Amino acid sequence: MEKSRVKKSVKEETDNNTIQWLLTDKGISASFIIISLFSILIRVAVSIHPYSGSNDPPKYGDFEAQRHWMEITTNLPVNQWYHNSTSNDLTYWGLDYPPLTAYQSYIHGLFLQFFHPDSVSLYSSRGHESYIGKLLMRWTVLASDVLIFFPAVLWFIVVVYARQSRGYKSNLLPWHVAMILLNPCLILIDHGHFQYNCISLGLTIGAVAAILCDKDLVASFLFSLALNHKQMSAYFAPAFFSYLLGKSLRHKNPILEVVKLGIVVIGTFTLIWWPYLHSKVSVFEVLSRLAPFERGIYEDYVANFWCTTSVLIKWKQIFMTQSLKLLSLFLTVSSCLPSMFLQIRYPSHQSFLYGLLNSALSFYFFSFQVHEKSILLALLPASLLAVEEPFVFQWLTQFSLLSMFPLLLRDKLIIPYIALYAIFILIHYQKPNTQNNKYSSPFISFLISSFLFVSFVLHVVYLTVNPPKKYPFLFEAIIMLFCFSQFVLVAVYSNRKQWILSNRSSVGVEKKRI
């Protein structure tokens, strides 16, 4: 027991010394600041363009939804935020995210109320689009990004490379920071389309960094916050659950470890949900808003299993909603199980990162009511793995952009779309010590070039050609099918890679026993 404590103490001291070395001798602080300033400048540039629902009455779009939530939370008591009433008509952008999003809306609403009360006044502010109101709204997203997402990225980068050798990987620090902070999809959705994904994704990155630091209780707390900000963070839940369970089972007292994790999770949820725990009615009012089953299993043309296969199988016509809910749950859980099994049996930090990607893709493919923007959740672990898997990250990013292209074009974000796409490609191919352009065979190189050419053609066709009157959404359907095929390839590769890593871990365990 004493030996293990000494060993752990020495390991922590070594990690702290390495982190200090990274922050000083290698100048990661200066690199991070410079890249962060450039990333902020890019976000500001994107935010001067239109947003979802700009000048589009009567319901406008996501911008109005976020503003309306600030209006509701700053003018009504907390127990009425999810309650349908004359003061809060839930058919007009009712809150449909967990309580932490409501608290965030309240804080941002106070900010708007202080500087420009008209932008959040009850009733009269619906569809408010004044210059100062839009400016303040944009600043709330930027502040959320800088205060939550940016520090989480710094923590992750430093933690990851503190555990690497002081060899060639140290020169990848600035590149990796740039790849995460300048992710074009996240910037276009949050600062163009208008959302606050940076908060839940930032909390998730913090939780991942805590896992890599072996601070499992901190990770449980941060991930619980992410779940309570956006329910889509559940895309990562199987990976967190299986890794923490697998690790707990290797302790001398596994039950105690599981209990400690459970106390942190339950305590965090209780604290956040406290205003609604006074009655079952209040709890169910919130829960009913988090699961929009009435919208059907899919909307628009999202590149997942349900929407793609609906070309041949009319799911909504063949099955009732209840049956589709069960089928969706079964397929989502079934596709997650192999990755979960591997992590429970052979938990490791590297396998955990691949598990996050596999879990997110499983939910994206099979869960109920997926949006185009949900691909951001799969992109997050891919960006964290960018050093180990630069091609996978590049491929997933490019086809994620294509899958969201119709949505972003409707928001009139074509100029920032092209600019961010170009910036991403330029920075990606600046990766030191890389062989981005060298593939295993001429045939694979030809396939990759062909796919990229098709992607380019689809962009041009969608911009310049009118679809047939009989099939007005033909091009959206083609883009959806093409992107889905690429996402499936990424999922197959990622699951295979996790299996290989787990086999190596099992061999290592057997050698130790011998």
Short mmCIF file of C-alpha atoms in Angstrom, two decimals:
data_model
loop_
_atom_site.label_atom_id
_atom_site.label_comp_id
_atom_site.label_asym_id
_atom_site.label_seq_id
_atom_site.Cartn_x
_atom_site.Cartn_y
_atom_site.Cartn_z
CA MET A 1 0.00 0.00 0.00
CA GLU A 2 2.81 2.38 0.97
CA LYS A 3 4.72 1.52 -2.21
CA SER A 4 1.73 2.37 -4.41
CA ARG A 5 1.32 5.72 -2.65
CA VAL A 6 4.98 6.57 -3.15
CA LYS A 7 4.79 5.50 -6.79
CA LYS A 8 1.69 7.64 -7.34
CA SER A 9 3.33 10.62 -5.63
CA VAL A 10 6.43 10.31 -7.83
CA LYS A 11 4.25 10.03 -10.94
CA GLU A 12 2.27 13.17 -10.01
CA GLU A 13 5.48 15.09 -9.31
CA THR A 14 6.91 14.01 -12.68
CA ASP A 15 3.72 15.05 -14.48
CA ASN A 16 3.75 18.43 -12.73
CA ASN A 17 7.37 19.02 -13.71
CA THR A 18 6.62 18.05 -17.31
CA ILE A 19 3.61 20.37 -17.44
CA GLN A 20 5.71 23.23 -16.04
CA TRP A 21 8.37 22.47 -18.67
CA LEU A 22 5.77 22.57 -21.44
CA LEU A 23 4.35 25.89 -20.26
CA THR A 24 7.75 27.57 -19.96
CA ASP A 25 10.61 26.08 -21.96
CA LYS A 26 8.51 25.11 -24.98
CA GLY A 27 6.48 28.30 -24.98
CA ILE A 28 3.05 26.65 -25.14
CA SER A 29 1.60 29.66 -23.30
CA ALA A 30 2.73 32.05 -26.03
CA SER A 31 1.57 29.71 -28.79
CA PHE A 32 -1.80 29.20 -27.16
CA ILE A 33 -2.34 32.94 -26.68
CA ILE A 34 -1.44 33.76 -30.29
CA ILE A 35 -3.65 31.00 -31.72
CA SER A 36 -6.46 31.95 -29.34
CA LEU A 37 -6.35 35.58 -30.45
CA PHE A 38 -6.48 34.52 -34.08
CA SER A 39 -9.36 32.13 -33.29
CA ILE A 40 -11.27 34.94 -31.57
CA LEU A 41 -10.71 37.20 -34.58
CA ILE A 42 -12.12 34.50 -36.87
CA ARG A 43 -15.16 34.08 -34.62
CA VAL A 44 -15.80 37.83 -34.65
CA ALA A 45 -15.50 37.89 -38.45
CA VAL A 46 -18.03 35.07 -38.81
CA SER A 47 -20.44 36.75 -36.38
CA ILE A 48 -20.91 39.80 -38.62
CA HIS A 49 -22.72 37.58 -41.13
CA PRO A 50 -26.40 36.51 -40.92
CA TYR A 51 -27.70 33.91 -38.49
CA SER A 52 -30.45 31.31 -38.32
CA GLY A 53 -33.81 33.00 -38.94
CA SER A 54 -32.43 36.46 -39.72
CA ASN A 55 -35.33 38.64 -40.96
CA ASP A 56 -37.49 35.54 -41.30
CA PRO A 57 -40.77 35.93 -39.35
CA PRO A 58 -42.92 34.67 -37.74
CA LYS A 59 -40.70 32.32 -35.69
CA TYR A 60 -37.31 33.41 -37.03
CA GLY A 61 -34.74 30.72 -36.05
CA ASP A 62 -32.21 29.50 -33.52
CA PHE A 63 -31.09 33.06 -32.77
CA GLU A 64 -34.64 33.97 -31.71
CA ALA A 65 -34.94 30.74 -29.71
CA GLN A 66 -31.86 31.59 -27.63
CA ARG A 67 -32.98 35.21 -27.20
CA HIS A 68 -36.49 34.12 -26.19
CA TRP A 69 -35.09 31.82 -23.52
CA MET A 70 -33.26 34.80 -22.06
CA GLU A 71 -36.55 36.73 -22.15
CA ILE A 72 -38.39 33.96 -20.31
CA THR A 73 -35.74 33.23 -17.67
CA THR A 74 -35.18 36.89 -16.75
CA ASN A 75 -38.88 37.74 -16.48
CA LEU A 76 -40.46 34.62 -14.96
CA PRO A 77 -39.74 32.65 -11.76
CA VAL A 78 -37.66 29.49 -12.18
CA ASN A 79 -40.61 27.14 -11.62
CA GLN A 80 -42.37 28.56 -14.69
CA TRP A 81 -39.52 28.25 -17.19
CA TYR A 82 -40.72 24.87 -18.48
CA HIS A 83 -44.41 25.35 -17.65
CA ASN A 84 -46.85 26.15 -20.43
CA SER A 85 -48.87 29.28 -19.57
CA THR A 86 -50.10 32.57 -20.98
CA SER A 87 -46.76 34.08 -19.98
CA ASN A 88 -44.74 31.22 -21.46
CA ASP A 89 -46.24 29.73 -24.62
CA LEU A 90 -44.15 26.60 -25.17
CA THR A 91 -45.25 26.40 -28.80
CA TYR A 92 -43.14 29.52 -29.40
CA TRP A 93 -39.57 28.34 -28.81
CA GLY A 94 -40.21 26.75 -25.44
CA LEU A 95 -37.10 25.70 -23.52
CA ASP A 96 -36.12 22.22 -24.68
CA TYR A 97 -32.71 21.77 -23.04
CA PRO A 98 -31.82 20.75 -19.45
CA PRO A 99 -31.77 23.24 -16.55
CA LEU A 100 -28.12 24.26 -16.94
CA THR A 101 -28.99 25.78 -20.32
CA ALA A 102 -31.83 27.66 -18.62
CA TYR A 103 -29.41 29.02 -16.00
CA GLN A 104 -27.01 30.03 -18.76
CA SER A 105 -29.87 31.82 -20.54
CA TYR A 106 -30.72 33.60 -17.28
CA ILE A 107 -27.14 34.86 -16.81
CA HIS A 108 -26.90 36.00 -20.41
CA GLY A 109 -30.37 37.53 -20.12
CA LEU A 110 -29.25 39.63 -17.16
CA PHE A 111 -26.36 40.88 -19.28
CA LEU A 112 -28.72 41.91 -22.09
CA GLN A 113 -31.22 43.35 -19.62
CA PHE A 114 -28.56 45.59 -18.08
CA PHE A 115 -27.31 47.04 -21.38
CA HIS A 116 -30.43 46.83 -23.54
CA PRO A 117 -33.67 45.94 -21.67
CA ASP A 118 -35.82 46.09 -24.82
CA SER A 119 -34.07 43.02 -26.26
CA VAL A 120 -35.42 40.75 -23.48
CA SER A 121 -38.64 42.48 -22.40
CA LEU A 122 -41.53 40.05 -21.95
CA TYR A 123 -43.82 39.70 -25.01
CA SER A 124 -42.69 42.88 -26.79
CA SER A 125 -39.21 41.58 -27.60
CA ARG A 126 -40.33 38.72 -29.87
CA GLY A 127 -38.37 38.85 -33.10
CA HIS A 128 -36.13 41.60 -31.69
CA GLU A 129 -33.33 42.31 -34.17
CA SER A 130 -31.85 45.66 -33.24
CA TYR A 131 -28.15 46.22 -33.90
CA ILE A 132 -27.23 46.51 -30.21
CA GLY A 133 -29.35 43.46 -29.35
CA LYS A 134 -27.62 41.31 -31.99
CA LEU A 135 -24.22 42.60 -30.91
CA LEU A 136 -24.85 41.68 -27.26
CA MET A 137 -26.12 38.24 -28.26
CA ARG A 138 -23.00 37.60 -30.31
CA TRP A 139 -20.85 38.67 -27.36
CA THR A 140 -22.54 36.13 -25.08
CA VAL A 141 -21.47 33.30 -27.40
CA LEU A 142 -17.94 34.63 -27.72
CA ALA A 143 -17.62 35.04 -23.94
CA SER A 144 -18.89 31.48 -23.38
CA ASP A 145 -16.34 30.18 -25.87
CA VAL A 146 -13.41 32.05 -24.34
CA LEU A 147 -14.32 31.30 -20.72
CA ILE A 148 -15.19 27.60 -21.09
CA PHE A 149 -14.06 26.04 -24.37
CA PHE A 150 -10.63 27.69 -24.66
CA PRO A 151 -9.39 26.83 -21.11
CA ALA A 152 -10.64 23.25 -21.52
CA VAL A 153 -8.63 22.91 -24.74
CA LEU A 154 -5.50 24.25 -23.02
CA TRP A 155 -5.94 21.79 -20.16
CA PHE A 156 -6.40 18.88 -22.55
CA ILE A 157 -3.41 19.78 -24.72
CA VAL A 158 -1.06 20.24 -21.76
CA VAL A 159 -2.26 17.05 -20.05
CA VAL A 160 -1.94 14.95 -23.21
CA TYR A 161 1.55 16.09 -24.03
CA ALA A 162 2.70 16.00 -20.42
CA ARG A 163 2.30 12.25 -20.75
CA GLN A 164 4.25 12.04 -24.00
CA SER A 165 8.00 11.94 -24.38
CA ARG A 166 9.81 15.23 -24.83
CA GLY A 167 10.59 14.23 -28.39
CA TYR A 168 9.11 15.23 -31.70
CA LYS A 169 5.53 15.46 -30.41
CA SER A 170 6.23 18.69 -28.56
CA ASN A 171 6.35 20.55 -31.88
CA LEU A 172 2.78 19.44 -32.59
CA LEU A 173 1.36 21.45 -29.67
CA PRO A 174 0.54 24.64 -31.63
CA TRP A 175 -0.84 22.66 -34.58
CA HIS A 176 -3.14 20.61 -32.37
CA VAL A 177 -4.39 23.71 -30.55
CA ALA A 178 -5.16 25.34 -33.90
CA MET A 179 -7.01 22.26 -35.16
CA ILE A 180 -9.33 22.25 -32.15
CA LEU A 181 -9.87 26.00 -31.73
CA LEU A 182 -10.30 26.64 -35.47
CA ASN A 183 -12.69 23.78 -36.11
CA PRO A 184 -14.80 25.28 -38.93
CA CYS A 185 -17.95 23.33 -38.08
CA LEU A 186 -18.15 24.52 -34.48
CA ILE A 187 -17.38 28.14 -35.41
CA LEU A 188 -19.99 28.20 -38.19
CA ILE A 189 -22.71 26.71 -35.99
CA ASP A 190 -22.05 28.71 -32.81
CA HIS A 191 -20.94 32.05 -34.23
CA GLY A 192 -22.74 31.90 -37.57
CA HIS A 193 -25.93 29.83 -37.26
CA PHE A 194 -26.05 30.78 -33.54
CA GLN A 195 -25.89 28.29 -30.69
CA TYR A 196 -23.89 27.62 -27.52
CA ASN A 197 -22.37 24.20 -28.25
CA CYS A 198 -19.04 25.55 -27.01
CA ILE A 199 -20.28 25.25 -23.42
CA SER A 200 -21.29 21.57 -23.39
CA LEU A 201 -18.36 20.60 -25.64
CA GLY A 202 -15.96 22.59 -23.47
CA LEU A 203 -17.22 20.83 -20.34
CA THR A 204 -16.78 17.49 -22.14
CA ILE A 205 -13.18 18.32 -23.11
CA GLY A 206 -12.55 19.23 -19.47
CA ALA A 207 -13.98 15.87 -18.42
CA VAL A 208 -11.73 14.08 -20.94
CA ALA A 209 -8.68 15.96 -19.65
CA ALA A 210 -9.63 14.96 -16.10
CA ILE A 211 -9.85 11.30 -17.20
CA LEU A 212 -6.36 11.54 -18.68
CA CYS A 213 -5.18 13.04 -15.37
CA ASP A 214 -6.77 10.14 -13.49
CA LYS A 215 -9.07 12.62 -11.72
CA ASP A 216 -12.17 10.50 -12.21
CA LEU A 217 -14.36 12.35 -9.71
CA VAL A 218 -13.64 15.67 -11.42
CA ALA A 219 -14.40 14.04 -14.78
CA SER A 220 -17.74 12.76 -13.47
CA PHE A 221 -18.64 16.23 -12.21
CA LEU A 222 -17.73 17.99 -15.46
CA PHE A 223 -19.46 15.45 -17.66
CA SER A 224 -22.58 15.65 -15.48
CA LEU A 225 -22.55 19.40 -16.11
CA ALA A 226 -22.26 18.77 -19.86
CA LEU A 227 -25.24 16.40 -19.73
CA ASN A 228 -27.25 19.02 -17.87
CA HIS A 229 -26.40 21.67 -20.44
CA LYS A 230 -27.35 19.71 -23.57
CA GLN A 231 -28.93 16.28 -23.52
CA MET A 232 -27.01 15.42 -26.72
CA SER A 233 -23.92 15.07 -24.52
CA ALA A 234 -25.39 11.62 -23.86
CA TYR A 235 -23.66 10.70 -27.13
CA PHE A 236 -20.51 10.36 -24.99
CA ALA A 237 -22.15 8.69 -21.98
CA PRO A 238 -21.44 5.05 -22.98
CA ALA A 239 -17.73 5.83 -23.35
CA PHE A 240 -17.48 7.58 -19.98
CA PHE A 241 -19.58 4.95 -18.22
CA SER A 242 -17.72 1.94 -19.60
CA TYR A 243 -14.26 3.40 -19.03
CA LEU A 244 -14.97 4.47 -15.44
CA LEU A 245 -16.67 1.14 -14.68
CA GLY A 246 -13.81 -0.84 -16.18
CA LYS A 247 -11.28 1.16 -14.20
CA SER A 248 -13.30 0.86 -10.97
CA LEU A 249 -13.46 -2.93 -11.33
CA ARG A 250 -9.65 -3.02 -11.21
CA HIS A 251 -9.48 -1.36 -7.80
CA LYS A 252 -9.12 -3.35 -4.60
CA ASN A 253 -12.54 -2.11 -3.54
CA PRO A 254 -14.57 -1.68 -6.76
CA ILE A 255 -17.87 -1.11 -4.98
CA LEU A 256 -16.44 1.86 -3.09
CA GLU A 257 -15.11 3.37 -6.33
CA VAL A 258 -18.47 3.00 -8.04
CA VAL A 259 -20.25 4.51 -5.03
CA LYS A 260 -17.94 7.54 -5.03
CA LEU A 261 -18.58 8.15 -8.72
CA GLY A 262 -22.31 7.69 -8.18
CA ILE A 263 -22.37 10.21 -5.33
CA VAL A 264 -20.67 12.83 -7.50
CA VAL A 265 -23.06 12.26 -10.42
CA ILE A 266 -26.22 12.15 -8.30
CA GLY A 267 -25.06 15.13 -6.25
CA THR A 268 -24.40 17.21 -9.38
CA PHE A 269 -27.77 16.34 -10.91
CA THR A 270 -29.55 17.06 -7.63
CA LEU A 271 -27.92 20.46 -7.30
CA ILE A 272 -28.85 21.48 -10.87
CA TRP A 273 -32.38 20.07 -10.77
CA TRP A 274 -33.12 21.29 -7.21
CA PRO A 275 -35.71 23.97 -8.20
CA TYR A 276 -37.77 21.26 -9.94
CA LEU A 277 -37.51 18.44 -7.41
CA HIS A 278 -40.33 19.73 -5.22
CA SER A 279 -42.94 17.86 -7.30
CA LYS A 280 -43.21 15.11 -9.89
CA VAL A 281 -45.17 17.45 -12.15
CA SER A 282 -42.26 19.90 -12.39
CA VAL A 283 -39.77 17.11 -13.10
CA PHE A 284 -41.94 15.63 -15.85
CA GLU A 285 -42.50 19.08 -17.36
CA VAL A 286 -38.76 19.41 -17.82
CA LEU A 287 -38.27 15.83 -19.02
CA SER A 288 -41.07 16.14 -21.57
CA ARG A 289 -39.27 19.10 -23.14
CA LEU A 290 -36.01 17.14 -23.49
CA ALA A 291 -37.46 14.35 -25.66
CA PRO A 292 -39.28 15.79 -28.70
CA PHE A 293 -40.72 12.48 -29.91
CA GLU A 294 -43.64 14.24 -31.54
CA ARG A 295 -41.29 15.58 -34.24
CA GLY A 296 -40.69 12.11 -35.63
CA ILE A 297 -37.53 10.03 -35.87
CA TYR A 298 -35.78 12.51 -38.19
CA GLU A 299 -36.12 15.98 -39.67
CA ASP A 300 -34.68 17.55 -42.82
CA TYR A 301 -31.88 15.65 -44.57
CA VAL A 302 -29.45 14.53 -41.89
CA ALA A 303 -26.78 12.01 -42.91
CA ASN A 304 -27.73 9.29 -40.43
CA PHE A 305 -29.20 5.79 -40.76
CA TRP A 306 -32.89 6.69 -40.46
CA CYS A 307 -32.94 9.52 -42.94
CA THR A 308 -30.64 7.79 -45.43
CA THR A 309 -32.53 4.50 -45.48
CA SER A 310 -35.87 6.34 -45.69
CA VAL A 311 -35.15 6.61 -49.41
CA LEU A 312 -36.08 2.91 -49.57
CA ILE A 313 -37.90 2.29 -46.27
CA LYS A 314 -40.59 4.77 -45.23
CA TRP A 315 -40.04 4.42 -41.49
CA LYS A 316 -42.62 7.03 -40.48
CA GLN A 317 -45.33 5.34 -42.53
CA ILE A 318 -44.55 1.74 -41.58
CA PHE A 319 -44.02 2.13 -37.82
CA MET A 320 -45.73 4.04 -35.05
CA THR A 321 -43.65 6.46 -32.98
CA GLN A 322 -43.56 4.09 -30.01
CA SER A 323 -42.14 1.26 -32.15
CA LEU A 324 -39.56 3.59 -33.69
CA LYS A 325 -38.47 4.73 -30.22
CA LEU A 326 -37.80 1.15 -29.16
CA LEU A 327 -36.09 0.25 -32.42
CA SER A 328 -33.92 3.36 -32.22
CA LEU A 329 -32.96 2.58 -28.64
CA PHE A 330 -32.12 -1.04 -29.50
CA LEU A 331 -29.90 -0.14 -32.47
CA THR A 332 -28.15 2.68 -30.62
CA VAL A 333 -27.32 0.52 -27.61
CA SER A 334 -26.38 -2.48 -29.77
CA SER A 335 -23.94 -0.44 -31.86
CA CYS A 336 -22.32 0.96 -28.69
CA LEU A 337 -21.91 -2.39 -26.93
CA PRO A 338 -18.72 -3.64 -28.66
CA SER A 339 -16.86 -0.44 -27.80
CA MET A 340 -18.22 -0.47 -24.23
CA PHE A 341 -17.25 -4.11 -23.74
CA LEU A 342 -13.67 -3.40 -24.81
CA GLN A 343 -13.35 -0.47 -22.40
CA ILE A 344 -14.83 -2.35 -19.47
CA ARG A 345 -12.46 -5.25 -20.04
CA TYR A 346 -9.34 -3.31 -21.05
CA PRO A 347 -9.69 0.36 -20.02
CA SER A 348 -6.94 2.66 -21.26
CA HIS A 349 -6.64 6.36 -22.01
CA GLN A 350 -6.04 5.92 -25.73
CA SER A 351 -8.85 3.40 -26.12
CA PHE A 352 -11.13 5.81 -24.25
CA LEU A 353 -10.63 8.52 -26.90
CA TYR A 354 -11.57 6.09 -29.67
CA GLY A 355 -14.49 4.95 -27.54
CA LEU A 356 -15.78 8.53 -27.43
CA LEU A 357 -15.71 8.70 -31.23
CA ASN A 358 -17.41 5.32 -31.62
CA SER A 359 -20.10 6.16 -29.10
CA ALA A 360 -20.84 9.55 -30.68
CA LEU A 361 -21.12 8.05 -34.15
CA SER A 362 -23.43 5.30 -32.89
CA PHE A 363 -25.80 7.89 -31.45
CA TYR A 364 -25.56 10.02 -34.58
CA PHE A 365 -26.47 7.06 -36.77
CA PHE A 366 -29.29 5.49 -34.78
CA SER A 367 -30.71 7.75 -32.07
CA PHE A 368 -34.08 9.46 -32.27
CA GLN A 369 -34.43 12.96 -33.75
CA VAL A 370 -30.86 13.74 -34.89
CA HIS A 371 -29.99 17.13 -36.42
CA GLU A 372 -27.29 18.04 -38.93
CA LYS A 373 -25.50 19.92 -36.15
CA SER A 374 -25.20 16.74 -34.08
CA ILE A 375 -22.13 15.73 -36.10
CA LEU A 376 -20.27 18.25 -33.90
CA LEU A 377 -20.34 15.63 -31.16
CA ALA A 378 -18.47 13.10 -33.29
CA LEU A 379 -16.05 15.78 -34.45
CA LEU A 380 -14.99 16.56 -30.88
CA PRO A 381 -13.19 13.24 -30.13
CA ALA A 382 -11.87 13.22 -33.71
CA SER A 383 -10.24 16.60 -33.07
CA LEU A 384 -8.76 15.32 -29.79
CA LEU A 385 -7.27 12.43 -31.79
CA ALA A 386 -6.00 14.70 -34.57
CA VAL A 387 -2.33 13.99 -33.86
CA GLU A 388 -2.77 10.21 -33.91
CA GLU A 389 -5.37 10.24 -36.70
CA PRO A 390 -4.81 13.35 -38.85
CA PHE A 391 -6.44 11.84 -41.92
CA VAL A 392 -9.53 10.63 -40.04
CA PHE A 393 -9.94 14.08 -38.50
CA GLN A 394 -9.54 15.80 -41.86
CA TRP A 395 -11.92 13.40 -43.60
CA LEU A 396 -14.62 13.62 -40.95
CA THR A 397 -14.36 17.43 -40.85
CA GLN A 398 -14.64 17.85 -44.60
CA PHE A 399 -17.70 15.64 -44.92
CA SER A 400 -19.26 17.14 -41.81
CA LEU A 401 -18.97 20.51 -43.52
CA LEU A 402 -20.59 19.08 -46.64
CA SER A 403 -23.42 17.52 -44.61
CA MET A 404 -24.19 20.91 -43.05
CA PHE A 405 -23.75 22.86 -46.28
CA PRO A 406 -27.49 23.10 -47.16
CA LEU A 407 -28.26 24.35 -43.63
CA LEU A 408 -25.48 26.95 -43.68
CA LEU A 409 -26.42 28.09 -47.17
CA ARG A 410 -29.98 28.75 -45.97
CA ASP A 411 -28.45 30.93 -43.24
CA LYS A 412 -26.53 32.86 -45.96
CA LEU A 413 -23.17 31.80 -44.52
CA ILE A 414 -21.54 30.80 -47.80
CA ILE A 415 -18.65 33.31 -47.52
CA PRO A 416 -17.55 32.28 -44.01
CA TYR A 417 -18.10 28.64 -45.03
CA ILE A 418 -15.62 28.91 -47.90
CA ALA A 419 -13.16 30.98 -45.87
CA LEU A 420 -13.12 28.60 -42.89
CA TYR A 421 -12.91 25.57 -45.17
CA ALA A 422 -9.81 27.08 -46.80
CA ILE A 423 -8.23 28.02 -43.45
CA PHE A 424 -8.80 24.49 -42.15
CA ILE A 425 -7.14 22.88 -45.19
CA LEU A 426 -4.18 25.28 -45.08
CA ILE A 427 -3.50 24.72 -41.39
CA HIS A 428 -4.14 20.97 -41.51
CA TYR A 429 -1.43 20.45 -44.12
CA GLN A 430 1.08 22.41 -42.02
CA LYS A 431 1.26 19.53 -39.57
CA PRO A 432 4.94 18.84 -38.70
CA ASN A 433 6.38 15.37 -39.22
CA THR A 434 3.42 14.25 -41.25
CA GLN A 435 2.80 12.33 -44.41
CA ASN A 436 -0.68 13.62 -45.10
CA ASN A 437 -0.33 13.18 -48.85
CA LYS A 438 1.17 9.70 -48.77
CA TYR A 439 -1.24 6.81 -48.69
CA SER A 440 -0.67 3.08 -48.69
CA SER A 441 -1.35 2.50 -52.40
CA PRO A 442 -2.12 4.34 -55.64
CA PHE A 443 -5.59 2.82 -55.62
CA ILE A 444 -6.42 4.32 -52.21
CA SER A 445 -4.99 7.67 -53.33
CA PHE A 446 -7.24 7.50 -56.38
CA LEU A 447 -10.31 6.71 -54.23
CA ILE A 448 -9.58 9.59 -51.87
CA SER A 449 -9.09 12.01 -54.75
CA SER A 450 -12.31 10.79 -56.34
CA PHE A 451 -14.32 11.29 -53.16
CA LEU A 452 -12.97 14.80 -52.72
CA PHE A 453 -13.73 15.61 -56.35
CA VAL A 454 -17.31 14.40 -55.92
CA SER A 455 -17.60 16.57 -52.81
CA PHE A 456 -16.42 19.59 -54.78
CA VAL A 457 -18.87 18.87 -57.59
CA LEU A 458 -21.76 18.55 -55.12
CA HIS A 459 -20.91 21.96 -53.68
CA VAL A 460 -20.91 23.54 -57.14
CA VAL A 461 -24.08 21.78 -58.29
CA TYR A 462 -25.98 22.72 -55.14
CA LEU A 463 -25.00 26.36 -55.62
CA THR A 464 -25.64 26.68 -59.33
CA VAL A 465 -28.21 24.11 -60.53
CA ASN A 466 -31.94 24.08 -59.81
CA PRO A 467 -33.29 20.63 -58.90
CA PRO A 468 -36.12 19.03 -60.91
CA LYS A 469 -39.58 20.26 -59.89
CA LYS A 470 -40.62 16.66 -59.24
CA TYR A 471 -37.71 16.16 -56.81
CA PRO A 472 -37.07 19.54 -55.13
CA PHE A 473 -34.78 18.02 -52.47
CA LEU A 474 -32.81 15.76 -54.81
CA PHE A 475 -29.44 17.42 -54.16
CA GLU A 476 -29.93 17.38 -50.38
CA ALA A 477 -30.66 13.65 -50.59
CA ILE A 478 -27.52 12.99 -52.68
CA ILE A 479 -25.35 14.97 -50.24
CA MET A 480 -26.94 13.06 -47.34
CA LEU A 481 -26.26 9.65 -48.91
CA PHE A 482 -22.69 10.53 -49.82
CA CYS A 483 -21.82 11.90 -46.37
CA PHE A 484 -23.45 8.95 -44.61
CA SER A 485 -21.25 6.53 -46.55
CA GLN A 486 -18.14 8.41 -45.41
CA PHE A 487 -19.27 8.57 -41.79
CA VAL A 488 -19.81 4.79 -41.84
CA LEU A 489 -16.25 4.27 -43.12
CA VAL A 490 -14.91 6.40 -40.27
CA ALA A 491 -16.98 4.42 -37.75
CA VAL A 492 -15.73 1.07 -39.08
CA TYR A 493 -12.11 2.25 -38.93
CA SER A 494 -12.46 3.73 -35.45
CA ASN A 495 -14.09 0.60 -34.00
CA ARG A 496 -11.41 -1.55 -35.60
CA LYS A 497 -8.68 0.68 -34.15
CA GLN A 498 -10.15 0.42 -30.67
CA TRP A 499 -10.28 -3.36 -31.03
CA ILE A 500 -6.59 -3.42 -32.00
CA LEU A 501 -5.65 -1.23 -29.02
CA SER A 502 -7.65 -3.47 -26.67
CA ASN A 503 -5.90 -6.58 -28.01
CA ARG A 504 -2.55 -4.93 -27.31
CA SER A 505 -3.69 -4.12 -23.80
CA SER A 506 -4.77 -7.71 -23.23
CA VAL A 507 -1.36 -8.97 -24.42
CA GLY A 508 0.32 -6.52 -22.04
CA VAL A 509 -1.80 -7.76 -19.14
CA GLU A 510 -0.92 -11.38 -19.93
CA LYS A 511 2.81 -10.56 -20.04
CA LYS A 512 2.60 -8.91 -16.64
CA ARG A 513 0.93 -11.98 -15.19
CA ILE A 514 3.68 -14.22 -16.60
#
